[in-house]
Amino acid sequence: MTRILIRGGIVVSATGSQPLDVLIDGETIAAVLAPGTSILGTDPATVADQVIDATGKYVIPGGVDAHTHMQMPFGGTEASDTFETGTRAAAFGGTTTIVDFAVQTPGVRVQDAIAAWHDKADGQCAIDYGFHQIIGDVNDESLEGMAELVAEGVTSFKLFMAYPGVFYSDDGKILRAMQTSAELGALLMMHAENGIAIDVLVAQAIQRGETAPYFHGVTRPWQMEEEATHRAIMLAQVTGAPLYVVHVSAKQALEQIAHARGRGQNVFGETCPQYLYLSLEEQLGAPGFEGAKWVCSTPLRARAEGHQDELWRYIRTGDVTSVATDHCPFCMKDQKELGVGDFSKIPNGIGGVEHRMDLMFQGVADGRISLERWVDVCCTTPARMFGMYPRKGVISPGADADVVIYDPNGHTSIGLGKTHHMNMDYSAYEGFEIDGHVDTVLSRGRVIVDDNRYLGSAGHGRFVRRELSQNLI
């Protein structure tokens, strides 16, 4: 097995940072050493096959993106990134583990749904991966199948309060799924928007001739997110199920989550970089059909309403548990263009799996969050939240050697022809300039990205059988 010594860097954890050397033996971290420490009287460099100089750089755990949608069928098309292209792009951005969503549709057994996603991913991934299971058809058979999936390392399940006729579950179905989750100890994830009311608003807007992408955001107002979030929290309180609310974009929805957490309820909030940086006015309101690039659900919110600043504050306070991407990419040509003349037909999704670590580090550079909080929300807490700790999300002896060497003095320009490896014909963050750079990425002890060169391969990534959440009260 290959031994690698990472020397001279600042190891950053969720709780602190200090100069440390990291010795990797094969696929795992063998030791974390104070500079100058010997091993059995010997300089660690003499036992290493390779020494990586990290002087002046941060050494952090590989990023864990717990919300992606590779090859997901939606809106009459399919997410444009395959597991191969999407995980390769993730690697370039310093993410070494994803948790993707397997989709159950009505009439399909959950066991068959998860098997289909295994078939898609097996032998294709550049980095390690796990699965959540979307329950699109809550019935006796599906609820029984949840226990089988938990035994197989799929320990989280997602429901939708949005998309009637596609994924939507009514309150009775949500209650039953939460009861089952509570019995199993599994985590229930929720897309919290009042889909019934939203569909009425959408139909009324189309009837008035308000068909531009901008109206996607207008017809999904923050009240629909706050109401659904509150309702999900109340149902979770009744059943005792832990609740993880995905892609929270409205400050009012996060206020509901903060209140629930304040009274000791196992409720957790996730947000995404698009809600921290992009807006209804500037992106969705772009001229013509251009705003279609940024159609996603929950939608981008109005900057003038102060959502972005409040989301950053909730990250600092810990009420935002983790930052994921909800990576669900669609090209403009032949995909987003399906909604020309009718915003309701635009496939919902933004691609960003490559840029999360950089965009969140910009928050460090701008003084919005601490260096340690960056690692916590992007690496450590996602690993704990989804049952992968201490194998993932930490630099510690015995952990998988998923390591990123990040240069705070480097620079990253985001955009097509610059840093863009996702299978998309545009970048949602075109023109963004980042005060930092991913220099080297190791996945289970193998260097897969170095100095902007891809050294990995499809099939290196392995399926991660996850435990129950390790982040509950």
CSV table of C-alpha atoms in Angstrom, one decimal:
chain,number,residue,atom,x,y,z
A,1,MET,CA,0.0,0.0,0.0
A,2,THR,CA,1.1,3.6,-0.8
A,3,ARG,CA,2.1,5.8,2.1
A,4,ILE,CA,1.7,9.6,1.7
A,5,LEU,CA,2.8,12.3,4.1
A,6,ILE,CA,1.1,15.7,3.8
A,7,ARG,CA,3.5,18.0,5.5
A,8,GLY,CA,3.5,21.7,6.5
A,9,GLY,CA,-0.2,22.5,6.3
A,10,ILE,CA,-2.8,23.8,8.7
A,11,VAL,CA,-5.2,21.0,9.5
A,12,VAL,CA,-8.7,22.5,9.9
A,13,SER,CA,-11.5,20.7,11.8
A,14,ALA,CA,-15.0,21.8,12.9
A,15,THR,CA,-13.5,22.7,16.3
A,16,GLY,CA,-10.2,24.3,15.5
A,17,SER,CA,-7.1,24.5,13.3
A,18,GLN,CA,-3.4,24.0,13.9
A,19,PRO,CA,-0.2,23.0,12.1
A,20,LEU,CA,-0.2,19.2,11.8
A,21,ASP,CA,1.2,16.6,9.4
A,22,VAL,CA,-1.0,13.9,8.1
A,23,LEU,CA,0.3,10.4,7.4
A,24,ILE,CA,-1.8,8.2,5.0
A,25,ASP,CA,-1.3,4.5,4.8
A,26,GLY,CA,-3.3,3.0,1.9
A,27,GLU,CA,-6.9,4.1,2.0
A,28,THR,CA,-6.9,5.5,5.6
A,29,ILE,CA,-5.3,8.1,7.7
A,30,ALA,CA,-2.7,6.4,9.9
A,31,ALA,CA,-1.5,9.3,12.0
A,32,VAL,CA,-2.0,13.1,12.6
A,33,LEU,CA,1.3,14.4,13.9
A,34,ALA,CA,2.7,17.7,15.4
A,35,PRO,CA,5.4,19.1,13.0
A,36,GLY,CA,8.7,17.5,13.8
A,37,THR,CA,7.2,14.4,15.5
A,38,SER,CA,9.1,11.2,14.7
A,39,ILE,CA,7.6,7.7,14.3
A,40,LEU,CA,9.6,5.2,16.3
A,41,GLY,CA,12.5,7.6,16.2
A,42,THR,CA,12.3,8.1,12.4
A,43,ASP,CA,11.3,11.1,10.4
A,44,PRO,CA,7.8,10.2,8.9
A,45,ALA,CA,9.1,11.3,5.5
A,46,THR,CA,11.4,8.3,5.4
A,47,VAL,CA,8.6,5.8,5.6
A,48,ALA,CA,6.4,7.7,3.0
A,49,ASP,CA,6.3,6.8,-0.7
A,50,GLN,CA,5.2,10.4,-1.4
A,51,VAL,CA,5.5,13.7,0.4
A,52,ILE,CA,3.1,16.5,-0.4
A,53,ASP,CA,4.2,20.0,0.7
A,54,ALA,CA,1.1,21.9,2.0
A,55,THR,CA,3.0,24.8,3.4
A,56,GLY,CA,0.8,27.9,3.7
A,57,LYS,CA,-2.3,25.9,2.8
A,58,TYR,CA,-5.3,24.4,4.7
A,59,VAL,CA,-5.6,20.6,5.0
A,60,ILE,CA,-9.3,19.8,5.4
A,61,PRO,CA,-11.6,16.7,5.2
A,62,GLY,CA,-13.0,15.9,1.8
A,63,GLY,CA,-16.3,17.7,1.2
A,64,VAL,CA,-19.6,15.8,1.8
A,65,ASP,CA,-22.4,16.9,-0.5
A,66,ALA,CA,-25.5,15.2,0.9
A,67,HIS,CA,-28.0,16.4,-1.7
A,68,THR,CA,-27.4,15.6,-5.4
A,69,HIS,CA,-29.5,14.4,-8.3
A,70,MET,CA,-27.4,12.6,-11.0
A,71,GLN,CA,-29.3,11.3,-14.0
A,72,MET,CA,-32.6,12.1,-12.3
A,73,PRO,CA,-35.7,12.0,-14.6
A,74,PHE,CA,-37.7,15.2,-14.2
A,75,GLY,CA,-40.0,17.5,-16.2
A,76,GLY,CA,-39.9,15.4,-19.3
A,77,THR,CA,-36.1,15.1,-19.4
A,78,GLU,CA,-33.2,13.9,-17.2
A,79,ALA,CA,-30.5,15.7,-15.2
A,80,SER,CA,-27.6,16.2,-17.6
A,81,ASP,CA,-24.8,14.9,-15.3
A,82,THR,CA,-24.3,11.2,-15.2
A,83,PHE,CA,-22.7,9.7,-12.1
A,84,GLU,CA,-19.4,9.7,-14.0
A,85,THR,CA,-19.4,13.3,-15.1
A,86,GLY,CA,-21.0,14.6,-11.9
A,87,THR,CA,-18.7,12.9,-9.5
A,88,ARG,CA,-15.7,13.9,-11.6
A,89,ALA,CA,-16.8,17.6,-11.4
A,90,ALA,CA,-17.4,17.2,-7.6
A,91,ALA,CA,-13.8,16.0,-7.2
A,92,PHE,CA,-12.4,19.1,-9.0
A,93,GLY,CA,-14.3,21.1,-6.4
A,94,GLY,CA,-13.0,19.3,-3.3
A,95,THR,CA,-16.0,17.1,-2.7
A,96,THR,CA,-15.1,13.5,-2.1
A,97,THR,CA,-18.5,12.0,-1.1
A,98,ILE,CA,-22.0,12.6,-2.4
A,99,VAL,CA,-25.4,11.2,-1.2
A,100,ASP,CA,-27.7,11.0,-4.2
A,101,PHE,CA,-31.5,10.4,-4.3
A,102,ALA,CA,-33.0,7.2,-5.6
A,103,VAL,CA,-36.5,7.9,-6.9
A,104,GLN,CA,-39.5,5.7,-6.3
A,105,THR,CA,-42.5,6.6,-8.5
A,106,PRO,CA,-46.1,5.3,-8.0
A,107,GLY,CA,-46.4,1.6,-8.7
A,108,VAL,CA,-42.6,0.9,-8.2
A,109,ARG,CA,-41.3,-1.0,-5.2
A,110,VAL,CA,-38.8,0.9,-3.1
A,111,GLN,CA,-36.5,-2.1,-3.4
A,112,ASP,CA,-36.6,-1.9,-7.2
A,113,ALA,CA,-36.1,1.8,-7.1
A,114,ILE,CA,-32.9,1.6,-5.1
A,115,ALA,CA,-31.7,-1.2,-7.3
A,116,ALA,CA,-32.1,1.0,-10.4
A,117,TRP,CA,-29.9,3.7,-8.8
A,118,HIS,CA,-27.3,1.2,-7.9
A,119,ASP,CA,-27.2,0.1,-11.5
A,120,LYS,CA,-26.7,3.7,-12.7
A,121,ALA,CA,-23.9,4.4,-10.2
A,122,ASP,CA,-22.0,1.1,-10.0
A,123,GLY,CA,-18.6,1.4,-11.7
A,124,GLN,CA,-19.1,5.0,-12.7
A,125,CYS,CA,-18.3,7.2,-9.8
A,126,ALA,CA,-15.0,9.0,-9.3
A,127,ILE,CA,-15.7,9.5,-5.6
A,128,ASP,CA,-17.6,7.6,-2.9
A,129,TYR,CA,-21.4,7.8,-2.8
A,130,GLY,CA,-24.4,6.9,-0.8
A,131,PHE,CA,-28.2,7.0,-1.4
A,132,HIS,CA,-31.2,8.5,0.1
A,133,GLN,CA,-34.6,7.1,-1.0
A,134,ILE,CA,-37.4,9.3,-2.3
A,135,ILE,CA,-40.7,7.7,-1.3
A,136,GLY,CA,-43.1,8.8,-4.0
A,137,ASP,CA,-45.8,6.3,-3.2
A,138,VAL,CA,-46.5,6.0,0.5
A,139,ASN,CA,-48.4,2.7,1.1
A,140,ASP,CA,-48.1,-0.4,3.2
A,141,GLU,CA,-45.6,-2.0,0.9
A,142,SER,CA,-43.4,1.1,0.7
A,143,LEU,CA,-43.3,1.5,4.5
A,144,GLU,CA,-42.3,-2.1,4.9
A,145,GLY,CA,-39.6,-1.7,2.3
A,146,MET,CA,-38.1,1.2,4.3
A,147,ALA,CA,-36.9,-1.3,6.9
A,148,GLU,CA,-35.1,-3.4,4.3
A,149,LEU,CA,-33.3,-0.3,2.9
A,150,VAL,CA,-32.1,0.7,6.4
A,151,ALA,CA,-30.6,-2.7,6.8
A,152,GLU,CA,-28.7,-2.1,3.5
A,153,GLY,CA,-27.3,1.2,4.6
A,154,VAL,CA,-29.9,3.6,3.1
A,155,THR,CA,-31.0,5.3,6.3
A,156,SER,CA,-32.7,8.5,5.1
A,157,PHE,CA,-36.0,9.0,3.2
A,158,LYS,CA,-37.4,12.0,1.4
A,159,LEU,CA,-40.9,13.1,1.0
A,160,PHE,CA,-42.4,16.1,-1.0
A,161,MET,CA,-45.1,18.5,0.1
A,162,ALA,CA,-44.8,19.9,-3.5
A,163,TYR,CA,-45.3,18.6,-7.0
A,164,PRO,CA,-48.9,17.2,-6.9
A,165,GLY,CA,-49.3,14.4,-9.3
A,166,VAL,CA,-45.5,13.7,-9.3
A,167,PHE,CA,-44.0,13.2,-5.8
A,168,TYR,CA,-46.6,14.9,-3.6
A,169,SER,CA,-47.6,13.3,-0.3
A,170,ASP,CA,-50.5,14.6,1.7
A,171,ASP,CA,-50.4,15.0,5.5
A,172,GLY,CA,-51.8,11.6,6.2
A,173,LYS,CA,-49.1,9.9,4.1
A,174,ILE,CA,-46.4,12.1,5.7
A,175,LEU,CA,-47.6,11.1,9.1
A,176,ARG,CA,-47.4,7.4,8.3
A,177,ALA,CA,-43.9,7.7,6.8
A,178,MET,CA,-42.8,9.7,9.9
A,179,GLN,CA,-44.1,7.1,12.2
A,180,THR,CA,-42.2,4.4,10.3
A,181,SER,CA,-39.0,6.6,10.3
A,182,ALA,CA,-39.4,7.1,14.1
A,183,GLU,CA,-39.7,3.3,14.6
A,184,LEU,CA,-36.6,2.6,12.5
A,185,GLY,CA,-34.5,5.5,13.8
A,186,ALA,CA,-34.2,6.7,10.2
A,187,LEU,CA,-34.0,10.3,9.1
A,188,LEU,CA,-37.0,11.8,7.3
A,189,MET,CA,-36.1,14.5,4.8
A,190,MET,CA,-38.7,17.0,3.5
A,191,HIS,CA,-39.1,19.3,0.5
A,192,ALA,CA,-41.3,21.8,2.3
A,193,GLU,CA,-43.5,23.9,0.0
A,194,ASN,CA,-47.3,24.0,-0.1
A,195,GLY,CA,-47.6,22.4,-3.5
A,196,ILE,CA,-51.4,22.5,-3.7
A,197,ALA,CA,-51.6,26.2,-3.2
A,198,ILE,CA,-48.6,26.8,-5.5
A,199,ASP,CA,-50.2,25.0,-8.4
A,200,VAL,CA,-53.2,27.4,-8.1
A,201,LEU,CA,-50.9,30.4,-8.2
A,202,VAL,CA,-49.0,29.0,-11.2
A,203,ALA,CA,-52.2,28.4,-13.2
A,204,GLN,CA,-53.5,31.9,-12.4
A,205,ALA,CA,-50.1,33.4,-13.5
A,206,ILE,CA,-50.1,31.5,-16.8
A,207,GLN,CA,-53.7,32.5,-17.4
A,208,ARG,CA,-52.7,36.2,-17.0
A,209,GLY,CA,-49.9,35.7,-19.5
A,210,GLU,CA,-47.1,35.9,-16.9
A,211,THR,CA,-45.0,33.2,-18.5
A,212,ALA,CA,-41.4,34.4,-18.0
A,213,PRO,CA,-39.0,32.5,-15.7
A,214,TYR,CA,-39.3,35.4,-13.2
A,215,PHE,CA,-42.8,34.2,-12.3
A,216,HIS,CA,-41.5,30.9,-11.2
A,217,GLY,CA,-40.2,32.7,-8.1
A,218,VAL,CA,-43.3,34.9,-7.7
A,219,THR,CA,-45.7,31.9,-7.7
A,220,ARG,CA,-43.7,30.1,-5.0
A,221,PRO,CA,-43.7,32.9,-2.3
A,222,TRP,CA,-41.9,32.5,1.0
A,223,GLN,CA,-45.2,32.0,2.8
A,224,MET,CA,-45.6,28.7,1.0
A,225,GLU,CA,-42.3,27.6,2.3
A,226,GLU,CA,-42.8,28.9,5.8
A,227,GLU,CA,-46.2,27.3,6.1
A,228,ALA,CA,-45.1,23.9,4.9
A,229,THR,CA,-42.0,23.9,7.1
A,230,HIS,CA,-44.1,24.7,10.1
A,231,ARG,CA,-46.6,21.9,9.2
A,232,ALA,CA,-43.8,19.4,8.7
A,233,ILE,CA,-42.3,20.3,12.1
A,234,MET,CA,-45.6,19.8,13.8
A,235,LEU,CA,-46.1,16.4,12.2
A,236,ALA,CA,-42.6,15.4,13.2
A,237,GLN,CA,-43.3,16.5,16.8
A,238,VAL,CA,-46.4,14.4,16.9
A,239,THR,CA,-44.6,11.3,15.6
A,240,GLY,CA,-41.2,11.8,17.3
A,241,ALA,CA,-39.5,11.5,13.9
A,242,PRO,CA,-36.2,13.5,13.3
A,243,LEU,CA,-36.8,15.9,10.4
A,244,TYR,CA,-34.3,17.4,8.0
A,245,VAL,CA,-35.7,20.2,5.8
A,246,VAL,CA,-33.9,20.4,2.5
A,247,HIS,CA,-32.9,23.4,0.4
A,248,VAL,CA,-34.3,26.1,2.7
A,249,SER,CA,-34.3,29.4,1.0
A,250,ALA,CA,-36.6,31.6,3.0
A,251,LYS,CA,-35.6,33.3,6.3
A,252,GLN,CA,-39.1,32.7,7.7
A,253,ALA,CA,-38.8,28.9,7.1
A,254,LEU,CA,-35.4,28.9,8.9
A,255,GLU,CA,-37.0,30.9,11.8
A,256,GLN,CA,-39.5,28.0,12.2
A,257,ILE,CA,-36.6,25.5,12.2
A,258,ALA,CA,-34.7,27.7,14.8
A,259,HIS,CA,-37.8,27.8,17.1
A,260,ALA,CA,-38.2,24.0,16.9
A,261,ARG,CA,-34.5,23.4,17.7
A,262,GLY,CA,-34.7,25.9,20.5
A,263,ARG,CA,-37.3,23.7,22.2
A,264,GLY,CA,-35.1,20.6,21.8
A,265,GLN,CA,-36.8,19.0,18.7
A,266,ASN,CA,-34.7,17.0,16.3
A,267,VAL,CA,-35.2,19.4,13.4
A,268,PHE,CA,-32.4,20.3,11.0
A,269,GLY,CA,-32.1,22.8,8.1
A,270,GLU,CA,-30.1,22.6,4.9
A,271,THR,CA,-29.4,25.4,2.6
A,272,CYS,CA,-27.5,25.8,-0.7
A,273,PRO,CA,-25.0,28.3,-2.2
A,274,GLN,CA,-27.6,29.5,-4.7
A,275,TYR,CA,-29.7,30.9,-1.9
A,276,LEU,CA,-26.7,32.6,-0.4
A,277,TYR,CA,-25.5,34.3,-3.6
A,278,LEU,CA,-28.2,34.4,-6.3
A,279,SER,CA,-31.6,36.3,-6.2
A,280,LEU,CA,-35.0,36.7,-7.7
A,281,GLU,CA,-34.3,40.1,-9.1
A,282,GLU,CA,-30.9,39.6,-10.6
A,283,GLN,CA,-31.0,36.0,-11.9
A,284,LEU,CA,-34.6,34.9,-12.3
A,285,GLY,CA,-35.4,38.4,-13.5
A,286,ALA,CA,-32.8,38.4,-16.2
A,287,PRO,CA,-34.0,39.6,-19.6
A,288,GLY,CA,-35.9,37.3,-22.0
A,289,PHE,CA,-35.6,33.6,-21.2
A,290,GLU,CA,-32.2,33.9,-19.6
A,291,GLY,CA,-33.7,33.6,-16.1
A,292,ALA,CA,-34.5,29.9,-16.9
A,293,LYS,CA,-30.9,29.1,-16.0
A,294,TRP,CA,-31.7,29.7,-12.4
A,295,VAL,CA,-35.2,28.1,-12.1
A,296,CYS,CA,-35.1,25.7,-9.1
A,297,SER,CA,-37.4,24.8,-6.2
A,298,THR,CA,-37.4,26.1,-3.6
A,299,PRO,CA,-36.9,29.3,-5.7
A,300,LEU,CA,-34.3,32.1,-5.4
A,301,ARG,CA,-35.6,34.8,-3.1
A,302,ALA,CA,-35.7,38.5,-3.4
A,303,ARG,CA,-32.4,40.1,-2.2
A,304,ALA,CA,-34.3,43.2,-1.1
A,305,GLU,CA,-36.2,41.0,1.5
A,306,GLY,CA,-33.0,40.1,3.3
A,307,HIS,CA,-33.1,36.4,3.0
A,308,GLN,CA,-29.4,36.0,2.0
A,309,ASP,CA,-28.1,37.8,5.0
A,310,GLU,CA,-30.4,35.9,7.4
A,311,LEU,CA,-29.3,32.6,5.9
A,312,TRP,CA,-25.7,33.4,6.5
A,313,ARG,CA,-26.6,34.3,10.1
A,314,TYR,CA,-28.4,31.0,10.6
A,315,ILE,CA,-25.3,29.2,9.4
A,316,ARG,CA,-23.3,31.0,12.0
A,317,THR,CA,-25.8,30.2,14.8
A,318,GLY,CA,-25.9,26.5,13.8
A,319,ASP,CA,-29.6,26.5,12.8
A,320,VAL,CA,-28.5,25.7,9.3
A,321,THR,CA,-27.0,22.3,9.9
A,322,SER,CA,-25.3,21.8,6.6
A,323,VAL,CA,-24.8,23.3,3.2
A,324,ALA,CA,-25.4,21.0,0.2
A,325,THR,CA,-26.0,21.8,-3.5
A,326,ASP,CA,-29.2,20.2,-4.6
A,327,HIS,CA,-27.2,19.6,-7.7
A,328,CYS,CA,-29.8,18.9,-10.4
A,329,PRO,CA,-28.3,20.2,-13.7
A,330,PHE,CA,-30.1,20.8,-17.0
A,331,CYS,CA,-28.7,22.4,-20.1
A,332,MET,CA,-30.4,25.4,-21.6
A,333,LYS,CA,-30.6,23.8,-25.1
A,334,ASP,CA,-33.3,21.2,-25.4
A,335,GLN,CA,-33.9,21.1,-21.6
A,336,LYS,CA,-34.5,24.4,-20.0
A,337,GLU,CA,-35.9,25.5,-23.4
A,338,LEU,CA,-38.8,23.1,-22.8
A,339,GLY,CA,-40.3,26.0,-20.8
A,340,VAL,CA,-40.2,28.7,-23.4
A,341,GLY,CA,-43.5,30.5,-23.2
A,342,ASP,CA,-44.5,28.6,-20.0
A,343,PHE,CA,-42.2,28.8,-16.9
A,344,SER,CA,-44.0,25.9,-15.3
A,345,LYS,CA,-42.5,23.6,-17.9
A,346,ILE,CA,-38.9,24.6,-17.2
A,347,PRO,CA,-37.0,21.7,-15.6
A,348,ASN,CA,-36.3,22.7,-12.0
A,349,GLY,CA,-32.6,22.6,-11.1
A,350,ILE,CA,-29.3,24.3,-10.8
A,351,GLY,CA,-25.9,22.7,-11.2
A,352,GLY,CA,-23.3,23.4,-8.6
A,353,VAL,CA,-21.6,20.3,-7.2
A,354,GLU,CA,-18.3,21.6,-8.4
A,355,HIS,CA,-18.4,25.0,-6.7
A,356,ARG,CA,-19.8,24.4,-3.2
A,357,MET,CA,-16.5,24.3,-1.3
A,358,ASP,CA,-15.2,27.4,-3.1
A,359,LEU,CA,-18.4,29.4,-2.7
A,360,MET,CA,-18.6,28.7,1.0
A,361,PHE,CA,-14.9,29.5,1.4
A,362,GLN,CA,-15.7,32.9,0.0
A,363,GLY,CA,-17.9,33.3,3.0
A,364,VAL,CA,-14.8,32.8,5.1
A,365,ALA,CA,-12.8,35.3,3.0
A,366,ASP,CA,-15.6,37.8,3.4
A,367,GLY,CA,-15.9,37.4,7.1
A,368,ARG,CA,-19.4,35.9,7.1
A,369,ILE,CA,-18.4,32.5,8.7
A,370,SER,CA,-15.3,31.1,10.4
A,371,LEU,CA,-12.8,28.8,8.9
A,372,GLU,CA,-14.0,26.0,11.2
A,373,ARG,CA,-17.7,26.6,10.4
A,374,TRP,CA,-16.8,26.2,6.7
A,375,VAL,CA,-15.4,22.7,7.4
A,376,ASP,CA,-18.3,21.9,9.8
A,377,VAL,CA,-21.2,22.7,7.4
A,378,CYS,CA,-19.5,21.3,4.3
A,379,CYS,CA,-17.7,18.2,5.7
A,380,THR,CA,-18.1,17.2,9.3
A,381,THR,CA,-21.8,17.7,10.1
A,382,PRO,CA,-23.1,16.3,6.8
A,383,ALA,CA,-21.1,13.1,7.6
A,384,ARG,CA,-22.5,13.0,11.1
A,385,MET,CA,-26.0,13.9,9.9
A,386,PHE,CA,-26.1,11.0,7.5
A,387,GLY,CA,-24.3,8.2,9.4
A,388,MET,CA,-20.8,8.3,7.9
A,389,TYR,CA,-18.8,9.7,10.8
A,390,PRO,CA,-15.9,9.2,11.7
A,391,ARG,CA,-15.2,7.4,8.4
A,392,LYS,CA,-16.0,10.6,6.5
A,393,GLY,CA,-15.8,14.3,7.4
A,394,VAL,CA,-12.8,14.3,9.7
A,395,ILE,CA,-9.0,14.1,9.5
A,396,SER,CA,-8.3,11.6,12.2
A,397,PRO,CA,-6.5,8.2,12.5
A,398,GLY,CA,-8.7,5.4,11.1
A,399,ALA,CA,-10.8,7.8,8.9
A,400,ASP,CA,-10.9,7.3,5.2
A,401,ALA,CA,-8.1,9.3,3.6
A,402,ASP,CA,-10.4,11.8,1.9
A,403,VAL,CA,-8.3,15.0,2.1
A,404,VAL,CA,-8.3,18.4,0.4
A,405,ILE,CA,-5.4,20.7,0.3
A,406,TYR,CA,-6.9,24.2,-0.1
A,407,ASP,CA,-4.8,27.3,-0.9
A,408,PRO,CA,-6.4,30.4,0.8
A,409,ASN,CA,-4.0,32.6,-1.2
A,410,GLY,CA,-5.0,31.0,-4.5
A,411,HIS,CA,-7.7,32.2,-6.9
A,412,THR,CA,-10.6,30.5,-8.7
A,413,SER,CA,-12.5,31.9,-11.6
A,414,ILE,CA,-15.9,30.2,-12.1
A,415,GLY,CA,-17.4,29.9,-15.6
A,416,LEU,CA,-17.4,28.0,-18.9
A,417,GLY,CA,-13.8,27.6,-20.2
A,418,LYS,CA,-12.5,28.3,-16.7
A,419,THR,CA,-13.4,25.9,-13.8
A,420,HIS,CA,-16.4,24.0,-15.2
A,421,HIS,CA,-16.5,20.2,-15.5
A,422,MET,CA,-20.2,19.6,-15.1
A,423,ASN,CA,-22.1,18.4,-18.1
A,424,MET,CA,-23.9,21.7,-18.7
A,425,ASP,CA,-23.8,24.3,-21.4
A,426,TYR,CA,-23.8,27.2,-19.0
A,427,SER,CA,-22.6,28.0,-15.5
A,428,ALA,CA,-25.0,29.3,-12.9
A,429,TYR,CA,-22.1,31.1,-11.3
A,430,GLU,CA,-20.6,32.5,-14.5
A,431,GLY,CA,-18.1,35.3,-13.6
A,432,PHE,CA,-17.8,34.6,-9.9
A,433,GLU,CA,-14.3,35.1,-8.5
A,434,ILE,CA,-13.2,33.1,-5.5
A,435,ASP,CA,-10.4,34.1,-3.0
A,436,GLY,CA,-9.1,30.5,-2.7
A,437,HIS,CA,-8.3,27.4,-4.7
A,438,VAL,CA,-8.6,23.6,-4.5
A,439,ASP,CA,-5.0,22.4,-5.1
A,440,THR,CA,-5.0,18.7,-4.4
A,441,VAL,CA,-7.8,16.2,-3.7
A,442,LEU,CA,-7.3,12.7,-2.3
A,443,SER,CA,-10.1,10.1,-2.2
A,444,ARG,CA,-9.3,7.1,0.1
A,445,GLY,CA,-5.6,7.8,-0.2
A,446,ARG,CA,-5.5,8.3,-4.0
A,447,VAL,CA,-4.7,11.6,-5.5
A,448,ILE,CA,-7.6,12.2,-7.9
A,449,VAL,CA,-7.1,16.0,-8.6
A,450,ASP,CA,-3.8,17.9,-8.5
A,451,ASP,CA,-3.0,21.3,-9.9
A,452,ASN,CA,-6.2,21.4,-12.0
A,453,ARG,CA,-5.5,17.9,-13.5
A,454,TYR,CA,-7.8,15.0,-13.1
A,455,LEU,CA,-6.0,11.8,-12.1
A,456,GLY,CA,-9.0,9.8,-11.0
A,457,SER,CA,-11.1,7.3,-12.8
A,458,ALA,CA,-14.7,6.0,-13.0
A,459,GLY,CA,-15.2,3.1,-10.7
A,460,HIS,CA,-12.8,4.3,-8.0
A,461,GLY,CA,-15.8,5.6,-5.9
A,462,ARG,CA,-17.5,3.0,-3.7
A,463,PHE,CA,-21.0,2.8,-2.3
A,464,VAL,CA,-21.1,3.9,1.4
A,465,ARG,CA,-23.4,1.8,3.6
A,466,ARG,CA,-24.5,4.4,6.1
A,467,GLU,CA,-25.4,4.1,9.8
A,468,LEU,CA,-28.3,5.9,11.4
A,469,SER,CA,-27.8,9.6,11.9
A,470,GLN,CA,-25.1,10.5,14.5
A,471,ASN,CA,-26.3,14.1,14.8
A,472,LEU,CA,-29.5,13.7,16.8
A,473,ILE,CA,-30.1,15.2,20.2
